[in-house]
Amino acid sequence: MIRKRLAAGIRAAVLAAVLGAVMGGTAMAAGMAENDRDLVTGPGAQNQTEEREQTGTFDVNRFVLPEEARVLVVVEGTGASACNAYAFERGENGWELRMQTGGYLGLNGMSNHRTEGDKTTPIGVFQMNTPFGQDAPLEGFPANYIKVDETYIWSQDSNRLVRDLSGEQVGTAGYAEHYDYVIDAGYNRNAVPKAGSALFLHCIGQGKTYTSGCVSIPKEEMAKVMRLYGTYGDGACYIAQAPAGTFELIYDTYGANNGLSPEGD
C-alpha cells in the first residue's frame, strides 16, 4: 500500500506542478527569490505573499524522532526533480522554521525502493551525519567539518567518507560547487549492497536542475543548515524526504527497514 500511495502522491505532485505553471500560480524560479531572501529562496520556492507562513504539505510536529533531535530538514518533492526544502530548529516553543528554499532531487524523482544508480532520491526519515566540503568552513560550522581534497573518497562499500585513492573522489574539480558544502543524509548507513550510497544534502551546481539522487539547495541556504548542524553536533540533526501530500506515510518511520526507505507494496 505504501508504494501505491507514494506513487499516487508523486503523480499528483507532477500534475499540480503542471497546472500551477499553466495558471501562473506557482512556478519554479530560475534562481534565488529576491523577496524574503533571508528565508524563502531558490528554485521551486513558493513566490506568494504568505511565504513566511508556508510550511508545505506536512505537520512538522508529527515526525517521531529521538528526544535529542534539535534540527529537522524536510524535503518535499513538488514534481519531477523539483523540491522545496525547509529547516526547523527545536527549542522551548517547539519546532521553528529557520530556512525555506527551492532545490532539486534526483533526475527520476523520489522512490522508496532506491537501488544503486537509479537516480532517485530515497523517501524516508534519516539521521544526518558527516559534514564536509571543498570550501573552508565558515564561522559556526560543525567542529568536525572536514575540508576535503583529492585524497578523500566516499566509499561505496562502507558508505562512509574515507581517505583513499580508489572511489568517488569528493575533493576533485568535477564536484566543485556541488560539494562546496555537504552533509550525508544518512540513508543506508548500514551499507546494504546495491541499495545506494553517497546520497547527500549539498549545494546546487551551476546549470544543474537535477542530481543523481541527492538533494541540492542554494549554497547560501546550505550554509544555514551547516550552521544549525554546528550548533548541536552529531546525533541531533535529521532529514525527512517525501513527495508532497505523502508525509502521512513516513512520520513514524525513522529507524525502520535497516536504515533504508520504509517498506511497502
Short mmCIF file of C-alpha atoms in Angstrom, two decimals:
data_model
loop_
_atom_site.label_atom_id
_atom_site.label_comp_id
_atom_site.label_asym_id
_atom_site.label_seq_id
_atom_site.Cartn_x
_atom_site.Cartn_y
_atom_site.Cartn_z
CA MET A 1 0.00 0.00 0.00
CA ILE A 2 2.82 2.45 0.82
CA ARG A 3 4.34 2.07 -2.64
CA LYS A 4 0.96 2.60 -4.37
CA ARG A 5 0.08 5.61 -2.26
CA LEU A 6 3.51 7.15 -2.74
CA ALA A 7 3.24 6.63 -6.49
CA ALA A 8 -0.16 8.32 -6.44
CA GLY A 9 1.33 11.17 -4.44
CA ILE A 10 4.13 11.60 -6.96
CA ARG A 11 1.66 11.68 -9.86
CA ALA A 12 -0.46 14.22 -8.02
CA ALA A 13 2.58 16.40 -7.33
CA VAL A 14 3.56 16.34 -11.01
CA LEU A 15 0.00 17.25 -12.10
CA ALA A 16 -0.15 20.06 -9.55
CA ALA A 17 3.15 21.47 -10.78
CA VAL A 18 1.95 21.43 -14.41
CA LEU A 19 -1.42 23.04 -13.59
CA GLY A 20 0.31 25.64 -11.45
CA ALA A 21 2.62 26.61 -14.28
CA VAL A 22 -0.33 26.91 -16.72
CA MET A 23 -2.39 29.04 -14.35
CA GLY A 24 0.53 31.25 -13.43
CA GLY A 25 0.33 30.30 -9.76
CA THR A 26 3.43 28.52 -8.59
CA ALA A 27 6.49 28.38 -10.84
CA MET A 28 9.99 27.10 -10.44
CA ALA A 29 12.31 30.09 -10.08
CA ALA A 30 15.49 30.04 -12.13
CA GLY A 31 17.49 31.43 -9.26
CA MET A 32 17.13 32.77 -5.72
CA ALA A 33 13.97 34.74 -4.94
CA GLU A 34 14.54 38.42 -4.30
CA ASN A 35 11.80 38.87 -1.70
CA ASP A 36 12.30 37.49 1.81
CA ARG A 37 15.69 36.30 0.65
CA ASP A 38 16.81 35.51 4.16
CA LEU A 39 14.18 32.78 4.48
CA VAL A 40 12.49 31.75 1.22
CA THR A 41 14.82 31.43 -1.75
CA GLY A 42 15.90 29.31 -4.65
CA PRO A 43 14.36 27.29 -7.50
CA GLY A 44 10.97 25.84 -6.69
CA ALA A 45 10.25 28.19 -3.76
CA GLN A 46 6.68 29.43 -3.43
CA ASN A 47 6.54 33.08 -4.54
CA GLN A 48 3.48 34.18 -2.58
CA THR A 49 2.62 36.84 -0.03
CA GLU A 50 2.43 34.22 2.76
CA GLU A 51 5.96 32.97 2.12
CA ARG A 52 7.00 33.19 5.76
CA GLU A 53 4.00 31.11 6.85
CA GLN A 54 4.30 28.43 4.18
CA THR A 55 5.42 25.11 5.61
CA GLY A 56 4.41 22.65 2.91
CA THR A 57 2.06 19.65 2.98
CA PHE A 58 3.34 18.26 6.28
CA ASP A 59 2.99 18.85 10.01
CA VAL A 60 6.47 19.17 11.48
CA ASN A 61 5.15 18.26 14.93
CA ARG A 62 4.08 14.79 13.79
CA PHE A 63 7.53 13.44 12.97
CA VAL A 64 8.54 10.82 15.55
CA LEU A 65 12.20 11.48 16.34
CA PRO A 66 14.60 10.76 19.21
CA GLU A 67 14.43 13.14 22.16
CA GLU A 68 17.86 14.58 21.26
CA ALA A 69 16.64 15.77 17.83
CA ARG A 70 17.15 19.52 17.54
CA VAL A 71 17.31 20.10 13.77
CA LEU A 72 14.99 18.72 11.10
CA VAL A 73 15.31 19.32 7.37
CA VAL A 74 12.15 18.45 5.43
CA VAL A 75 12.44 17.86 1.68
CA GLU A 76 9.13 17.97 -0.16
CA GLY A 77 9.07 16.75 -3.76
CA THR A 78 6.94 19.07 -5.91
CA GLY A 79 7.09 17.23 -9.25
CA ALA A 80 9.79 15.71 -11.46
CA SER A 81 13.19 16.71 -9.99
CA ALA A 82 11.96 19.85 -8.18
CA CYS A 83 11.53 20.20 -4.43
CA ASN A 84 11.09 22.60 -1.57
CA ALA A 85 13.35 22.26 1.46
CA TYR A 86 12.70 23.51 4.99
CA ALA A 87 14.99 23.60 8.02
CA PHE A 88 13.49 23.64 11.52
CA GLU A 89 15.12 24.09 14.91
CA ARG A 90 13.51 22.72 18.09
CA GLY A 91 13.59 25.00 21.08
CA GLU A 92 11.46 25.79 24.11
CA ASN A 93 8.49 26.67 21.90
CA GLY A 94 8.74 23.60 19.69
CA TRP A 95 9.84 23.47 16.06
CA GLU A 96 10.58 26.85 14.46
CA LEU A 97 11.24 27.44 10.75
CA ARG A 98 14.79 28.69 10.12
CA MET A 99 15.16 28.23 6.36
CA GLN A 100 12.95 27.62 3.34
CA THR A 101 14.16 27.28 -0.24
CA GLY A 102 13.63 25.56 -3.54
CA GLY A 103 16.01 22.89 -4.75
CA TYR A 104 16.45 19.75 -6.80
CA LEU A 105 16.10 16.00 -6.43
CA GLY A 106 17.31 13.03 -8.42
CA LEU A 107 16.66 13.01 -12.16
CA ASN A 108 13.98 10.33 -11.72
CA GLY A 109 12.22 11.90 -8.75
CA MET A 110 11.66 10.13 -5.42
CA SER A 111 11.37 6.43 -4.54
CA ASN A 112 11.04 4.16 -1.51
CA HIS A 113 12.81 1.39 -3.45
CA ARG A 114 16.11 3.12 -4.17
CA THR A 115 18.72 0.98 -5.94
CA GLU A 116 22.29 1.82 -6.87
CA GLY A 117 22.42 4.13 -9.90
CA ASP A 118 18.67 4.57 -10.43
CA LYS A 119 18.92 8.37 -9.97
CA THR A 120 16.07 8.61 -7.47
CA THR A 121 16.04 10.40 -4.13
CA PRO A 122 15.15 8.00 -1.30
CA ILE A 123 11.96 8.54 0.66
CA GLY A 124 12.14 8.30 4.44
CA VAL A 125 13.43 9.84 7.67
CA PHE A 126 17.15 9.62 8.41
CA GLN A 127 19.81 10.97 10.79
CA MET A 128 22.23 13.30 9.02
CA ASN A 129 25.98 12.93 9.55
CA THR A 130 29.49 13.69 8.23
CA PRO A 131 29.62 17.42 7.43
CA PHE A 132 32.32 18.11 4.83
CA GLY A 133 33.07 20.17 1.75
CA GLN A 134 35.64 21.51 -0.66
CA ASP A 135 35.30 25.03 0.75
CA ALA A 136 36.83 26.08 4.05
CA PRO A 137 34.38 26.06 6.97
CA LEU A 138 32.64 29.30 7.90
CA GLU A 139 32.09 30.58 11.42
CA GLY A 140 29.53 28.40 13.17
CA PHE A 141 30.15 25.33 11.05
CA PRO A 142 30.48 21.96 12.83
CA ALA A 143 33.69 21.41 14.76
CA ASN A 144 34.14 18.10 12.94
CA TYR A 145 33.63 19.58 9.45
CA ILE A 146 36.18 18.05 7.05
CA LYS A 147 37.66 20.16 4.25
CA VAL A 148 38.23 17.52 1.60
CA ASP A 149 40.86 17.31 -1.11
CA GLU A 150 41.69 14.72 -3.76
CA THR A 151 42.78 12.19 -1.12
CA TYR A 152 39.21 11.77 0.16
CA ILE A 153 36.64 9.41 -1.31
CA TRP A 154 33.13 8.30 -0.41
CA SER A 155 33.38 4.54 -0.14
CA GLN A 156 30.55 2.60 -1.76
CA ASP A 157 31.42 -0.45 0.36
CA SER A 158 31.11 1.26 3.74
CA ASN A 159 29.01 4.31 2.73
CA ARG A 160 31.49 6.46 4.62
CA LEU A 161 33.97 9.26 3.92
CA VAL A 162 37.49 7.84 3.97
CA ARG A 163 40.96 8.67 2.73
CA ASP A 164 41.79 6.54 -0.28
CA LEU A 165 42.61 6.87 -3.96
CA SER A 166 40.01 4.44 -5.30
CA GLY A 167 36.38 5.50 -5.24
CA GLU A 168 34.24 8.63 -5.60
CA GLN A 169 36.84 11.36 -5.11
CA VAL A 170 34.73 14.04 -3.47
CA GLY A 171 37.50 16.63 -3.42
CA THR A 172 38.14 16.80 -7.16
CA ALA A 173 37.28 19.62 -9.56
CA GLY A 174 34.45 17.56 -11.04
CA TYR A 175 32.48 18.07 -7.82
CA ALA A 176 33.26 21.78 -7.43
CA GLU A 177 30.20 23.87 -6.49
CA HIS A 178 28.11 20.74 -5.81
CA TYR A 179 30.33 19.69 -2.93
CA ASP A 180 31.29 23.13 -1.61
CA TYR A 181 29.26 22.16 1.50
CA VAL A 182 27.87 18.67 2.07
CA ILE A 183 26.07 16.67 4.76
CA ASP A 184 25.34 12.97 4.34
CA ALA A 185 21.57 12.47 4.51
CA GLY A 186 22.02 9.24 6.45
CA TYR A 187 20.26 6.87 4.05
CA ASN A 188 21.69 3.32 4.13
CA ARG A 189 24.20 3.89 6.93
CA ASN A 190 24.45 0.11 7.25
CA ALA A 191 25.77 -0.06 3.67
CA VAL A 192 23.29 -2.60 2.36
CA PRO A 193 24.73 -3.72 -1.01
CA LYS A 194 23.09 -2.29 -4.16
CA ALA A 195 20.71 -0.11 -2.14
CA GLY A 196 22.56 3.11 -2.95
CA SER A 197 25.21 5.22 -1.26
CA ALA A 198 26.61 8.77 -1.21
CA LEU A 199 23.16 10.37 -1.01
CA PHE A 200 23.78 13.84 0.34
CA LEU A 201 22.31 17.25 1.02
CA HIS A 202 24.62 19.57 -0.91
CA CYS A 203 24.86 22.78 -2.93
CA ILE A 204 23.35 23.34 -6.37
CA GLY A 205 25.89 23.17 -9.20
CA GLN A 206 25.70 25.85 -11.88
CA GLY A 207 23.12 24.95 -14.52
CA LYS A 208 22.11 21.68 -12.83
CA THR A 209 18.37 21.13 -12.41
CA TYR A 210 18.63 17.57 -11.09
CA THR A 211 21.01 15.28 -9.21
CA SER A 212 21.87 11.59 -9.23
CA GLY A 213 19.75 11.10 -6.10
CA CYS A 214 21.00 13.72 -3.65
CA VAL A 215 19.10 16.86 -2.65
CA SER A 216 20.69 20.12 -3.77
CA ILE A 217 19.86 23.60 -2.48
CA PRO A 218 21.46 27.05 -2.96
CA LYS A 219 24.86 27.44 -1.32
CA GLU A 220 23.72 30.24 0.99
CA GLU A 221 20.92 28.06 2.33
CA MET A 222 23.23 25.07 2.66
CA ALA A 223 25.45 27.22 4.85
CA LYS A 224 22.46 27.91 7.13
CA VAL A 225 21.82 24.18 7.51
CA MET A 226 25.51 23.62 8.18
CA ARG A 227 25.45 26.21 10.97
CA LEU A 228 22.39 24.58 12.52
CA TYR A 229 24.29 21.29 12.47
CA GLY A 230 27.23 23.07 14.04
CA THR A 231 25.08 24.36 16.87
CA TYR A 232 24.07 20.88 18.06
CA GLY A 233 26.54 18.43 16.53
CA ASP A 234 26.27 14.77 15.57
CA GLY A 235 23.14 12.89 16.56
CA ALA A 236 20.86 15.92 16.72
CA CYS A 237 20.12 16.57 13.04
CA TYR A 238 17.57 14.70 10.90
CA ILE A 239 16.10 14.83 7.41
CA ALA A 240 12.67 13.74 6.14
CA GLN A 241 12.10 13.25 2.40
CA ALA A 242 8.82 12.53 0.58
CA PRO A 243 6.63 13.77 -2.29
CA ALA A 244 4.13 16.49 -1.45
CA GLY A 245 1.00 15.09 0.13
CA THR A 246 2.53 11.77 1.24
CA PHE A 247 4.24 12.62 4.55
CA GLU A 248 1.49 10.77 6.43
CA LEU A 249 3.28 7.58 5.35
CA ILE A 250 6.67 8.44 6.84
CA TYR A 251 6.03 10.40 10.06
CA ASP A 252 6.90 7.43 12.27
CA THR A 253 9.41 5.58 10.06
CA TYR A 254 12.75 6.80 11.43
CA GLY A 255 14.97 3.79 12.01
CA ALA A 256 12.78 1.42 10.02
CA ASN A 257 13.91 -1.15 7.46
CA ASN A 258 17.60 -1.27 8.40
CA GLY A 259 18.11 2.40 7.66
CA LEU A 260 16.60 2.30 4.18
CA SER A 261 13.27 3.70 2.95
CA PRO A 262 10.14 2.29 4.62
CA GLU A 263 8.90 -0.92 3.04
CA GLY A 264 5.60 -1.17 1.19
CA ASP A 265 3.82 -2.73 -1.77
#
